[in-house]
């Protein structure tokens, strides 16, 4: 490991601006600065990235699995390692392994695995996302209805302890099964509370945002829709500037036209960011797998239960970036921000993730001009090379 590196020859997008004829200087795993190529330090190891694009590493806040591992089925340190390694192949340098609704025992095991992963400094591990079990039965999606239940004091205590141990936790819940007081307690402790799998109306969603909810989970999916008399959770996500919203950009979960409308209509400063909601299939040739004992089928880019209900997504983050750039016509820089800067903002970690500014973690991706993978770097070290 070399303490100092300089990446030269690439066009650098730091998350805000583009820099041509420049070099990225890295020291002790962090960004030191971006300088004109000729002014780069001579005592650093040089990486030649001529003809490539250097961008901030992608941050995925909803990852159920990858590399053949599904977090619900493998809530272990090894499961987290496999998931992080699989997504690093597609430019993701920080992610939240996501546990969907399961038993108390599985959730406790998943939290324990997260604590182990943090202690082991697993490359790419950011924290955990607990999606359920405190959701709405009406909007359960692929979650097991027999395991959905109200939040109780032991649940709250466990999540608060998890936040203290990990320092980074997202919890998806529905107002139907969690109180505003519970949301406030979580938010006050630094937990990112996300509204999802809920059928409540606009006013209730806004009230929960005022109580401390910060994001909305997979916008449009498993929530009350935008109506002209009842704007629903979708309307709250777009109208409330305090809310950020994750969105799955695979063309199946949300129609491209609806995606474009939402992006154009989002009230800031909260932004819409990309999530993959990826399952264990990423980086594999798998055609089926089990989730809570139910078979999930993979076909033509879709993952579904036998009845056709979507069950997570079969897309990686780089493909998501290309989708919103090519299909929606977003400028490349904005598409990249949706995968890096905006999720960092949503999680409150923008001081060291999502942008290549002085002092930030040296997490970046080298891409071709066509947005194809070349290599992924975490903390200034290459963890994947195509």
mmCIF file of C-alpha atoms in Angstrom:
data_model
loop_
_atom_site.group_PDB
_atom_site.id
_atom_site.type_symbol
_atom_site.label_atom_id
_atom_site.label_comp_id
_atom_site.label_asym_id
_atom_site.label_seq_id
_atom_site.Cartn_x
_atom_site.Cartn_y
_atom_site.Cartn_z
ATOM 1 C CA UNK A 1 0.000 0.000 0.000
ATOM 2 C CA UNK A 2 1.360 3.387 -1.026
ATOM 3 C CA UNK A 3 0.375 6.329 1.183
ATOM 4 C CA UNK A 4 0.419 8.806 -1.723
ATOM 5 C CA UNK A 5 -1.058 8.380 -5.204
ATOM 6 C CA UNK A 6 -1.789 10.611 -8.147
ATOM 7 C CA UNK A 7 -4.317 9.646 -10.798
ATOM 8 C CA UNK A 8 -3.450 11.393 -14.045
ATOM 9 C CA UNK A 9 -4.819 11.636 -17.575
ATOM 10 C CA UNK A 10 -8.513 11.202 -16.759
ATOM 11 C CA UNK A 11 -11.289 13.725 -17.035
ATOM 12 C CA UNK A 12 -12.216 14.211 -13.376
ATOM 13 C CA UNK A 13 -15.773 14.829 -12.216
ATOM 14 C CA UNK A 14 -15.587 15.667 -8.514
ATOM 15 C CA UNK A 15 -19.356 15.524 -7.977
ATOM 16 C CA UNK A 16 -19.752 19.228 -8.644
ATOM 17 C CA UNK A 17 -17.520 20.235 -11.565
ATOM 18 C CA UNK A 18 -15.451 18.584 -14.285
ATOM 19 C CA UNK A 19 -11.666 19.041 -14.487
ATOM 20 C CA UNK A 20 -9.638 18.438 -17.640
ATOM 21 C CA UNK A 21 -5.851 18.229 -17.710
ATOM 22 C CA UNK A 22 -5.821 17.588 -13.977
ATOM 23 C CA UNK A 23 -4.634 15.006 -11.469
ATOM 24 C CA UNK A 24 -6.297 13.631 -8.359
ATOM 25 C CA UNK A 25 -3.938 13.519 -5.393
ATOM 26 C CA UNK A 26 -4.574 10.932 -2.676
ATOM 27 C CA UNK A 27 -2.897 10.680 0.686
ATOM 28 C CA UNK A 28 -3.593 8.098 3.417
ATOM 29 C CA UNK A 29 -6.797 6.953 1.729
ATOM 30 C CA UNK A 30 -8.313 10.413 1.400
ATOM 31 C CA UNK A 31 -8.553 13.041 -1.315
ATOM 32 C CA UNK A 32 -5.868 15.660 -0.861
ATOM 33 C CA UNK A 33 -6.736 17.894 -3.797
ATOM 34 C CA UNK A 34 -7.188 18.145 -7.559
ATOM 35 C CA UNK A 35 -4.387 20.032 -9.305
ATOM 36 C CA UNK A 36 -3.220 20.735 -12.861
ATOM 37 C CA UNK A 37 -1.476 17.598 -14.117
ATOM 38 C CA UNK A 38 1.895 19.290 -14.337
ATOM 39 C CA UNK A 39 1.738 20.399 -10.710
ATOM 40 C CA UNK A 40 1.148 16.905 -9.337
ATOM 41 C CA UNK A 41 3.475 15.730 -6.567
ATOM 42 C CA UNK A 42 6.484 13.722 -7.767
ATOM 43 C CA UNK A 43 6.760 11.620 -4.611
ATOM 44 C CA UNK A 44 3.459 9.830 -5.241
ATOM 45 C CA UNK A 45 2.719 6.561 -7.031
ATOM 46 C CA UNK A 46 1.306 7.464 -10.440
ATOM 47 C CA UNK A 47 -1.735 5.785 -11.977
ATOM 48 C CA UNK A 48 -2.172 6.491 -15.682
ATOM 49 C CA UNK A 49 -5.881 6.888 -16.503
ATOM 50 C CA UNK A 50 -5.566 8.478 -19.924
ATOM 51 C CA UNK A 51 -8.814 8.579 -21.895
ATOM 52 C CA UNK A 52 -10.959 7.628 -18.910
ATOM 53 C CA UNK A 53 -13.521 9.367 -16.741
ATOM 54 C CA UNK A 54 -12.859 9.529 -12.992
ATOM 55 C CA UNK A 55 -16.023 9.938 -10.896
ATOM 56 C CA UNK A 56 -17.062 9.632 -7.237
ATOM 57 C CA UNK A 57 -17.790 6.086 -6.116
ATOM 58 C CA UNK A 58 -21.428 5.074 -6.159
ATOM 59 C CA UNK A 59 -23.427 4.844 -2.937
ATOM 60 C CA UNK A 60 -26.310 2.354 -2.833
ATOM 61 C CA UNK A 61 -28.656 2.642 0.141
ATOM 62 C CA UNK A 62 -30.800 -0.412 -0.689
ATOM 63 C CA UNK A 63 -28.986 -3.648 -1.509
ATOM 64 C CA UNK A 64 -30.642 -6.947 -0.651
ATOM 65 C CA UNK A 65 -27.871 -9.084 -2.068
ATOM 66 C CA UNK A 66 -25.294 -9.807 -4.733
ATOM 67 C CA UNK A 67 -22.730 -12.359 -5.810
ATOM 68 C CA UNK A 68 -25.130 -15.190 -4.978
ATOM 69 C CA UNK A 69 -25.672 -14.003 -1.391
ATOM 70 C CA UNK A 70 -29.006 -12.692 -0.123
ATOM 71 C CA UNK A 71 -28.713 -10.854 3.171
ATOM 72 C CA UNK A 72 -31.929 -12.362 4.570
ATOM 73 C CA UNK A 73 -30.627 -15.860 3.844
ATOM 74 C CA UNK A 74 -27.012 -15.149 4.809
ATOM 75 C CA UNK A 75 -27.041 -12.532 7.603
ATOM 76 C CA UNK A 76 -23.360 -13.046 8.324
ATOM 77 C CA UNK A 77 -20.020 -11.314 7.927
ATOM 78 C CA UNK A 78 -19.256 -13.512 4.924
ATOM 79 C CA UNK A 79 -22.602 -12.608 3.380
ATOM 80 C CA UNK A 80 -21.798 -8.917 3.699
ATOM 81 C CA UNK A 81 -18.339 -9.450 2.183
ATOM 82 C CA UNK A 82 -19.834 -11.211 -0.852
ATOM 83 C CA UNK A 83 -22.467 -8.550 -1.376
ATOM 84 C CA UNK A 84 -19.987 -5.675 -1.156
ATOM 85 C CA UNK A 85 -17.503 -7.402 -3.481
ATOM 86 C CA UNK A 86 -20.207 -8.137 -6.060
ATOM 87 C CA UNK A 87 -21.347 -4.523 -6.236
ATOM 88 C CA UNK A 88 -17.800 -3.151 -6.349
ATOM 89 C CA UNK A 89 -17.618 -4.705 -9.825
ATOM 90 C CA UNK A 90 -20.193 -2.124 -10.910
ATOM 91 C CA UNK A 91 -18.740 0.970 -9.250
ATOM 92 C CA UNK A 92 -20.437 0.854 -5.850
ATOM 93 C CA UNK A 93 -17.959 1.875 -3.166
ATOM 94 C CA UNK A 94 -20.383 2.200 -0.231
ATOM 95 C CA UNK A 95 -23.622 0.336 0.384
ATOM 96 C CA UNK A 96 -26.197 -0.595 2.986
ATOM 97 C CA UNK A 97 -26.884 -4.352 3.064
ATOM 98 C CA UNK A 98 -30.659 -4.411 3.347
ATOM 99 C CA UNK A 99 -32.682 -6.815 5.453
ATOM 100 C CA UNK A 100 -36.315 -7.011 4.441
ATOM 101 C CA UNK A 101 -39.061 -8.165 6.803
ATOM 102 C CA UNK A 102 -37.968 -11.290 8.672
ATOM 103 C CA UNK A 103 -38.045 -12.876 12.109
ATOM 104 C CA UNK A 104 -36.641 -11.214 15.197
ATOM 105 C CA UNK A 105 -33.844 -13.787 15.285
ATOM 106 C CA UNK A 106 -32.754 -13.058 11.717
ATOM 107 C CA UNK A 107 -32.770 -9.312 12.320
ATOM 108 C CA UNK A 108 -30.656 -9.718 15.442
ATOM 109 C CA UNK A 109 -28.210 -11.892 13.468
ATOM 110 C CA UNK A 110 -28.064 -9.298 10.674
ATOM 111 C CA UNK A 111 -27.278 -6.518 13.134
ATOM 112 C CA UNK A 112 -24.541 -8.664 14.673
ATOM 113 C CA UNK A 113 -23.085 -9.271 11.217
ATOM 114 C CA UNK A 114 -23.105 -5.532 10.567
ATOM 115 C CA UNK A 115 -21.172 -4.877 13.754
ATOM 116 C CA UNK A 116 -18.625 -7.521 12.690
ATOM 117 C CA UNK A 117 -18.339 -5.993 9.219
ATOM 118 C CA UNK A 118 -17.648 -2.573 10.673
ATOM 119 C CA UNK A 119 -14.975 -3.988 12.990
ATOM 120 C CA UNK A 120 -13.407 -5.851 10.060
ATOM 121 C CA UNK A 121 -13.495 -2.697 7.868
ATOM 122 C CA UNK A 122 -15.090 -4.628 5.000
ATOM 123 C CA UNK A 123 -14.465 -2.555 1.832
ATOM 124 C CA UNK A 124 -17.721 -0.968 0.717
ATOM 125 C CA UNK A 125 -19.675 -1.606 3.918
ATOM 126 C CA UNK A 126 -21.403 1.592 5.043
ATOM 127 C CA UNK A 127 -24.011 0.379 7.536
ATOM 128 C CA UNK A 128 -27.369 -1.380 7.452
ATOM 129 C CA UNK A 129 -30.827 -0.782 6.053
ATOM 130 C CA UNK A 130 -33.650 -2.489 7.955
ATOM 131 C CA UNK A 131 -36.641 -2.517 5.582
ATOM 132 C CA UNK A 132 -39.462 -3.707 7.812
ATOM 133 C CA UNK A 133 -41.071 -5.476 9.554
ATOM 134 C CA UNK A 134 -43.015 -2.373 10.668
ATOM 135 C CA UNK A 135 -44.820 -1.887 7.356
ATOM 136 C CA UNK A 136 -48.358 -1.764 5.982
ATOM 137 C CA UNK A 137 -50.065 -5.023 5.038
ATOM 138 C CA UNK A 138 -51.971 -3.198 2.303
ATOM 139 C CA UNK A 139 -48.666 -2.194 0.629
ATOM 140 C CA UNK A 140 -46.575 -5.222 1.605
ATOM 141 C CA UNK A 141 -45.199 -5.957 -1.882
ATOM 142 C CA UNK A 142 -42.988 -9.038 -1.665
ATOM 143 C CA UNK A 143 -42.678 -8.841 2.149
ATOM 144 C CA UNK A 144 -44.090 -11.812 4.062
ATOM 145 C CA UNK A 145 -47.431 -10.653 5.555
ATOM 146 C CA UNK A 146 -47.100 -13.130 8.446
ATOM 147 C CA UNK A 147 -43.989 -11.287 9.675
ATOM 148 C CA UNK A 148 -45.245 -7.699 9.407
ATOM 149 C CA UNK A 149 -46.047 -6.206 12.824
ATOM 150 C CA UNK A 150 -46.143 -2.984 14.869
ATOM 151 C CA UNK A 151 -42.959 -1.536 16.328
ATOM 152 C CA UNK A 152 -42.617 -2.294 20.024
ATOM 153 C CA UNK A 153 -40.211 -0.971 22.633
ATOM 154 C CA UNK A 154 -37.726 -3.894 22.255
ATOM 155 C CA UNK A 155 -37.622 -3.174 18.496
ATOM 156 C CA UNK A 156 -36.897 0.490 19.112
ATOM 157 C CA UNK A 157 -34.239 -0.340 21.681
ATOM 158 C CA UNK A 158 -32.521 -2.768 19.299
ATOM 159 C CA UNK A 159 -32.426 -0.226 16.488
ATOM 160 C CA UNK A 160 -31.069 2.490 18.752
ATOM 161 C CA UNK A 161 -28.331 0.111 19.922
ATOM 162 C CA UNK A 162 -27.619 -0.793 16.288
ATOM 163 C CA UNK A 163 -27.200 2.878 15.386
ATOM 164 C CA UNK A 164 -24.821 3.382 18.279
ATOM 165 C CA UNK A 165 -22.735 0.366 17.242
ATOM 166 C CA UNK A 166 -22.669 1.073 13.480
ATOM 167 C CA UNK A 167 -22.917 4.834 13.202
ATOM 168 C CA UNK A 168 -24.955 4.494 9.992
ATOM 169 C CA UNK A 169 -28.446 3.014 9.865
ATOM 170 C CA UNK A 170 -31.511 3.419 7.664
ATOM 171 C CA UNK A 171 -34.899 2.071 8.748
ATOM 172 C CA UNK A 172 -37.882 1.796 6.406
ATOM 173 C CA UNK A 173 -41.219 1.878 8.236
ATOM 174 C CA UNK A 174 -44.873 2.700 7.658
ATOM 175 C CA UNK A 175 -46.945 5.076 9.794
ATOM 176 C CA UNK A 176 -49.518 2.286 10.064
ATOM 177 C CA UNK A 177 -47.138 0.333 12.313
ATOM 178 C CA UNK A 178 -44.888 2.984 13.900
ATOM 179 C CA UNK A 179 -45.725 6.114 15.849
ATOM 180 C CA UNK A 180 -44.425 9.634 15.321
ATOM 181 C CA UNK A 181 -42.819 9.399 18.768
ATOM 182 C CA UNK A 182 -40.874 6.326 17.677
ATOM 183 C CA UNK A 183 -39.788 8.090 14.489
ATOM 184 C CA UNK A 184 -38.607 11.077 16.511
ATOM 185 C CA UNK A 185 -36.627 8.839 18.865
ATOM 186 C CA UNK A 186 -34.898 7.164 15.935
ATOM 187 C CA UNK A 187 -34.206 10.423 14.099
ATOM 188 C CA UNK A 188 -32.884 12.105 17.248
ATOM 189 C CA UNK A 189 -30.368 9.251 17.551
ATOM 190 C CA UNK A 190 -29.158 9.781 13.984
ATOM 191 C CA UNK A 191 -31.093 6.964 12.320
ATOM 192 C CA UNK A 192 -32.246 7.820 8.783
ATOM 193 C CA UNK A 193 -35.958 7.022 8.899
ATOM 194 C CA UNK A 194 -37.513 6.248 5.526
ATOM 195 C CA UNK A 195 -41.229 6.033 4.752
ATOM 196 C CA UNK A 196 -42.101 3.010 2.653
ATOM 197 C CA UNK A 197 -44.580 0.196 2.094
ATOM 198 C CA UNK A 198 -47.341 2.497 3.313
ATOM 199 C CA UNK A 199 -50.834 3.478 2.198
ATOM 200 C CA UNK A 200 -51.204 6.655 4.267
ATOM 201 C CA UNK A 201 -52.225 9.947 2.729
ATOM 202 C CA UNK A 202 -50.320 13.144 2.019
ATOM 203 C CA UNK A 203 -50.970 14.866 5.360
ATOM 204 C CA UNK A 204 -49.898 11.864 7.417
ATOM 205 C CA UNK A 205 -46.735 11.421 5.370
ATOM 206 C CA UNK A 206 -45.890 15.101 5.845
ATOM 207 C CA UNK A 207 -46.552 14.822 9.586
ATOM 208 C CA UNK A 208 -44.088 11.930 9.796
ATOM 209 C CA UNK A 209 -41.561 13.987 7.848
ATOM 210 C CA UNK A 210 -41.946 16.732 10.433
ATOM 211 C CA UNK A 211 -41.421 14.106 13.149
ATOM 212 C CA UNK A 212 -38.042 13.221 11.618
ATOM 213 C CA UNK A 213 -38.515 10.947 8.608
ATOM 214 C CA UNK A 214 -35.806 11.892 6.114
ATOM 215 C CA UNK A 215 -36.304 9.730 3.023
ATOM 216 C CA UNK A 216 -38.859 7.731 1.047
ATOM 217 C CA UNK A 217 -38.117 4.145 0.014
ATOM 218 C CA UNK A 218 -38.306 3.214 -3.698
ATOM 219 C CA UNK A 219 -40.480 6.109 -4.865
ATOM 220 C CA UNK A 220 -43.806 5.102 -6.482
ATOM 221 C CA UNK A 221 -43.470 1.463 -5.438
ATOM 222 C CA UNK A 222 -45.474 0.098 -2.485
ATOM 223 C CA UNK A 223 -46.977 3.466 -1.494
ATOM 224 C CA UNK A 224 -50.083 5.551 -2.058
ATOM 225 C CA UNK A 225 -49.900 7.252 -5.432
ATOM 226 C CA UNK A 226 -50.171 10.830 -6.602
ATOM 227 C CA UNK A 227 -53.845 11.735 -7.056
ATOM 228 C CA UNK A 228 -55.316 15.096 -7.939
ATOM 229 C CA UNK A 229 -57.339 15.254 -4.681
ATOM 230 C CA UNK A 230 -55.158 13.044 -2.486
ATOM 231 C CA UNK A 231 -51.444 13.480 -3.364
ATOM 232 C CA UNK A 232 -50.476 10.451 -1.267
ATOM 233 C CA UNK A 233 -46.980 9.510 -0.191
ATOM 234 C CA UNK A 234 -45.681 10.137 -3.710
ATOM 235 C CA UNK A 235 -46.980 13.692 -3.518
ATOM 236 C CA UNK A 236 -45.408 14.192 -0.093
ATOM 237 C CA UNK A 237 -42.070 12.884 -1.356
ATOM 238 C CA UNK A 238 -42.094 15.386 -4.207
ATOM 239 C CA UNK A 239 -43.558 18.377 -2.345
ATOM 240 C CA UNK A 240 -41.654 18.154 0.941
ATOM 241 C CA UNK A 241 -38.229 19.694 0.512
ATOM 242 C CA UNK A 242 -36.960 17.936 3.638
ATOM 243 C CA UNK A 243 -37.540 14.495 2.118
ATOM 244 C CA UNK A 244 -35.095 12.687 -0.134
ATOM 245 C CA UNK A 245 -36.357 9.757 -2.212
ATOM 246 C CA UNK A 246 -34.730 6.620 -3.554
ATOM 247 C CA UNK A 247 -35.820 5.383 -6.962
ATOM 248 C CA UNK A 248 -35.218 2.126 -8.838
ATOM 249 C CA UNK A 249 -34.159 2.890 -12.403
ATOM 250 C CA UNK A 250 -34.615 -0.430 -14.181
ATOM 251 C CA UNK A 251 -37.595 0.521 -16.359
ATOM 252 C CA UNK A 252 -39.814 -2.087 -14.666
ATOM 253 C CA UNK A 253 -40.450 -0.640 -11.224
ATOM 254 C CA UNK A 254 -41.188 2.850 -12.563
ATOM 255 C CA UNK A 255 -42.080 3.909 -16.083
ATOM 256 C CA UNK A 256 -39.425 6.225 -17.563
ATOM 257 C CA UNK A 257 -42.042 8.935 -18.113
ATOM 258 C CA UNK A 258 -43.008 8.874 -14.433
ATOM 259 C CA UNK A 259 -39.342 8.943 -13.466
ATOM 260 C CA UNK A 260 -38.768 12.080 -15.526
ATOM 261 C CA UNK A 261 -41.865 13.791 -14.132
ATOM 262 C CA UNK A 262 -40.741 13.076 -10.574
ATOM 263 C CA UNK A 263 -37.191 14.314 -11.137
ATOM 264 C CA UNK A 264 -38.432 17.537 -12.710
ATOM 265 C CA UNK A 265 -41.082 18.047 -10.034
ATOM 266 C CA UNK A 266 -39.026 17.320 -6.898
ATOM 267 C CA UNK A 267 -38.958 20.179 -4.411
ATOM 268 C CA UNK A 268 -35.481 20.727 -2.949
ATOM 269 C CA UNK A 269 -33.204 20.696 -1.121
ATOM 270 C CA UNK A 270 -34.052 16.990 -0.882
ATOM 271 C CA UNK A 271 -33.242 15.101 -4.075
ATOM 272 C CA UNK A 272 -34.176 11.886 -5.829
ATOM 273 C CA UNK A 273 -31.314 9.413 -5.706
ATOM 274 C CA UNK A 274 -30.767 6.015 -7.303
ATOM 275 C CA UNK A 275 -31.058 2.712 -5.472
ATOM 276 C CA UNK A 276 -30.748 -0.718 -7.025
ATOM 277 C CA UNK A 277 -32.881 -2.781 -4.591
ATOM 278 C CA UNK A 278 -30.611 -5.508 -5.968
ATOM 279 C CA UNK A 279 -30.992 -9.157 -5.062
ATOM 280 C CA UNK A 280 -28.464 -12.019 -4.963
ATOM 281 C CA UNK A 281 -28.473 -12.338 -8.767
ATOM 282 C CA UNK A 282 -26.108 -9.396 -9.353
ATOM 283 C CA UNK A 283 -22.825 -10.662 -10.761
ATOM 284 C CA UNK A 284 -24.171 -14.205 -11.275
ATOM 285 C CA UNK A 285 -26.016 -16.368 -13.807
ATOM 286 C CA UNK A 286 -28.684 -17.401 -11.281
ATOM 287 C CA UNK A 287 -32.222 -17.869 -12.615
ATOM 288 C CA UNK A 288 -34.030 -18.396 -9.294
ATOM 289 C CA UNK A 289 -33.512 -18.185 -5.536
ATOM 290 C CA UNK A 290 -35.453 -18.364 -2.273
ATOM 291 C CA UNK A 291 -36.611 -15.456 -0.104
ATOM 292 C CA UNK A 292 -38.376 -16.258 3.176
ATOM 293 C CA UNK A 293 -39.013 -19.719 1.760
ATOM 294 C CA UNK A 294 -40.653 -18.377 -1.414
ATOM 295 C CA UNK A 295 -39.175 -18.856 -4.872
ATOM 296 C CA UNK A 296 -38.117 -15.736 -6.776
ATOM 297 C CA UNK A 297 -37.823 -16.077 -10.550
ATOM 298 C CA UNK A 298 -35.351 -14.164 -12.730
ATOM 299 C CA UNK A 299 -36.350 -13.511 -16.336
ATOM 300 C CA UNK A 300 -35.671 -10.714 -18.831
ATOM 301 C CA UNK A 301 -34.276 -8.335 -16.214
ATOM 302 C CA UNK A 302 -37.171 -8.860 -13.773
ATOM 303 C CA UNK A 303 -37.366 -10.638 -10.419
ATOM 304 C CA UNK A 304 -40.831 -11.780 -9.411
ATOM 305 C CA UNK A 305 -42.796 -14.081 -7.159
ATOM 306 C CA UNK A 306 -44.808 -16.786 -8.891
ATOM 307 C CA UNK A 307 -47.815 -14.429 -9.038
ATOM 308 C CA UNK A 308 -45.805 -11.766 -10.871
ATOM 309 C CA UNK A 309 -45.219 -9.457 -7.884
ATOM 310 C CA UNK A 310 -41.906 -7.650 -8.281
ATOM 311 C CA UNK A 311 -39.410 -8.908 -5.691
ATOM 312 C CA UNK A 312 -36.416 -6.613 -5.693
ATOM 313 C CA UNK A 313 -34.477 -5.662 -8.796
ATOM 314 C CA UNK A 314 -31.942 -7.227 -11.131
ATOM 315 C CA UNK A 315 -29.836 -4.163 -11.858
ATOM 316 C CA UNK A 316 -26.502 -2.726 -10.735
ATOM 317 C CA UNK A 317 -25.757 0.926 -10.031
ATOM 318 C CA UNK A 318 -23.705 1.641 -13.151
ATOM 319 C CA UNK A 319 -26.545 0.301 -15.304
ATOM 320 C CA UNK A 320 -28.920 2.549 -13.358
ATOM 321 C CA UNK A 321 -26.736 5.572 -14.118
ATOM 322 C CA UNK A 322 -26.695 4.694 -17.805
ATOM 323 C CA UNK A 323 -30.478 4.261 -17.765
ATOM 324 C CA UNK A 324 -31.265 7.747 -16.461
ATOM 325 C CA UNK A 325 -28.592 9.273 -18.706
ATOM 326 C CA UNK A 326 -29.550 7.477 -21.912
ATOM 327 C CA UNK A 327 -33.277 6.814 -21.465
ATOM 328 C CA UNK A 328 -34.272 9.928 -19.545
ATOM 329 C CA UNK A 329 -31.761 12.243 -21.206
ATOM 330 C CA UNK A 330 -30.276 13.535 -17.965
ATOM 331 C CA UNK A 331 -26.859 15.166 -18.277
ATOM 332 C CA UNK A 332 -24.138 12.669 -17.402
ATOM 333 C CA UNK A 333 -23.046 14.732 -14.413
ATOM 334 C CA UNK A 334 -26.567 14.738 -12.957
ATOM 335 C CA UNK A 335 -26.952 10.995 -13.518
ATOM 336 C CA UNK A 336 -23.690 10.473 -11.631
ATOM 337 C CA UNK A 337 -24.806 12.754 -8.790
ATOM 338 C CA UNK A 338 -27.936 10.622 -8.373
ATOM 339 C CA UNK A 339 -25.661 7.658 -7.631
ATOM 340 C CA UNK A 340 -23.149 9.426 -5.402
ATOM 341 C CA UNK A 341 -23.676 12.971 -4.102
ATOM 342 C CA UNK A 342 -27.433 12.723 -3.548
ATOM 343 C CA UNK A 343 -27.443 9.460 -1.558
ATOM 344 C CA UNK A 344 -24.576 10.871 0.511
ATOM 345 C CA UNK A 345 -26.721 13.922 1.243
ATOM 346 C CA UNK A 346 -29.681 11.713 2.156
ATOM 347 C CA UNK A 347 -27.585 9.778 4.678
ATOM 348 C CA UNK A 348 -25.918 12.874 6.103
ATOM 349 C CA UNK A 349 -22.427 11.678 5.127
ATOM 350 C CA UNK A 350 -21.588 14.300 2.502
ATOM 351 C CA UNK A 351 -18.604 15.490 4.531
ATOM 352 C CA UNK A 352 -16.642 12.400 3.446
ATOM 353 C CA UNK A 353 -18.634 10.535 0.789
ATOM 354 C CA UNK A 354 -20.212 11.278 -2.576
ATOM 355 C CA UNK A 355 -17.894 14.043 -3.771
ATOM 356 C CA UNK A 356 -14.131 14.088 -4.389
ATOM 357 C CA UNK A 357 -13.380 17.128 -2.267
ATOM 358 C CA UNK A 358 -10.346 17.650 -0.012
ATOM 359 C CA UNK A 359 -10.556 15.389 3.022
ATOM 360 C CA UNK A 360 -13.161 13.052 1.546
ATOM 361 C CA UNK A 361 -12.615 9.311 1.338
ATOM 362 C CA UNK A 362 -10.761 8.444 -1.877
ATOM 363 C CA UNK A 363 -13.620 6.319 -3.223
ATOM 364 C CA UNK A 364 -13.883 6.620 -6.994
ATOM 365 C CA UNK A 365 -14.568 4.801 -10.233
ATOM 366 C CA UNK A 366 -12.711 4.887 -13.522
ATOM 367 C CA UNK A 367 -15.052 4.595 -16.500
ATOM 368 C CA UNK A 368 -14.803 4.757 -20.259
ATOM 369 C CA UNK A 369 -16.412 7.775 -21.952
ATOM 370 C CA UNK A 370 -19.337 5.435 -22.732
ATOM 371 C CA UNK A 371 -19.824 4.797 -18.980
ATOM 372 C CA UNK A 372 -18.392 1.277 -18.984
ATOM 373 C CA UNK A 373 -16.361 -0.126 -16.093
ATOM 374 C CA UNK A 374 -12.594 0.009 -15.867
ATOM 375 C CA UNK A 375 -11.869 -0.070 -12.119
ATOM 376 C CA UNK A 376 -13.247 0.657 -8.657
ATOM 377 C CA UNK A 377 -11.220 2.251 -5.862
ATOM 378 C CA UNK A 378 -12.061 2.382 -2.148
ATOM 379 C CA UNK A 379 -9.892 4.405 0.193
ATOM 380 C CA UNK A 380 -7.379 4.964 -2.575
ATOM 381 C CA UNK A 381 -6.924 1.236 -3.238
ATOM 382 C CA UNK A 382 -8.115 -0.616 -6.339
ATOM 383 C CA UNK A 383 -10.642 -3.282 -5.310
ATOM 384 C CA UNK A 384 -11.821 -4.267 -8.805
ATOM 385 C CA UNK A 385 -10.361 -3.990 -12.306
ATOM 386 C CA UNK A 386 -12.300 -5.002 -15.411
#
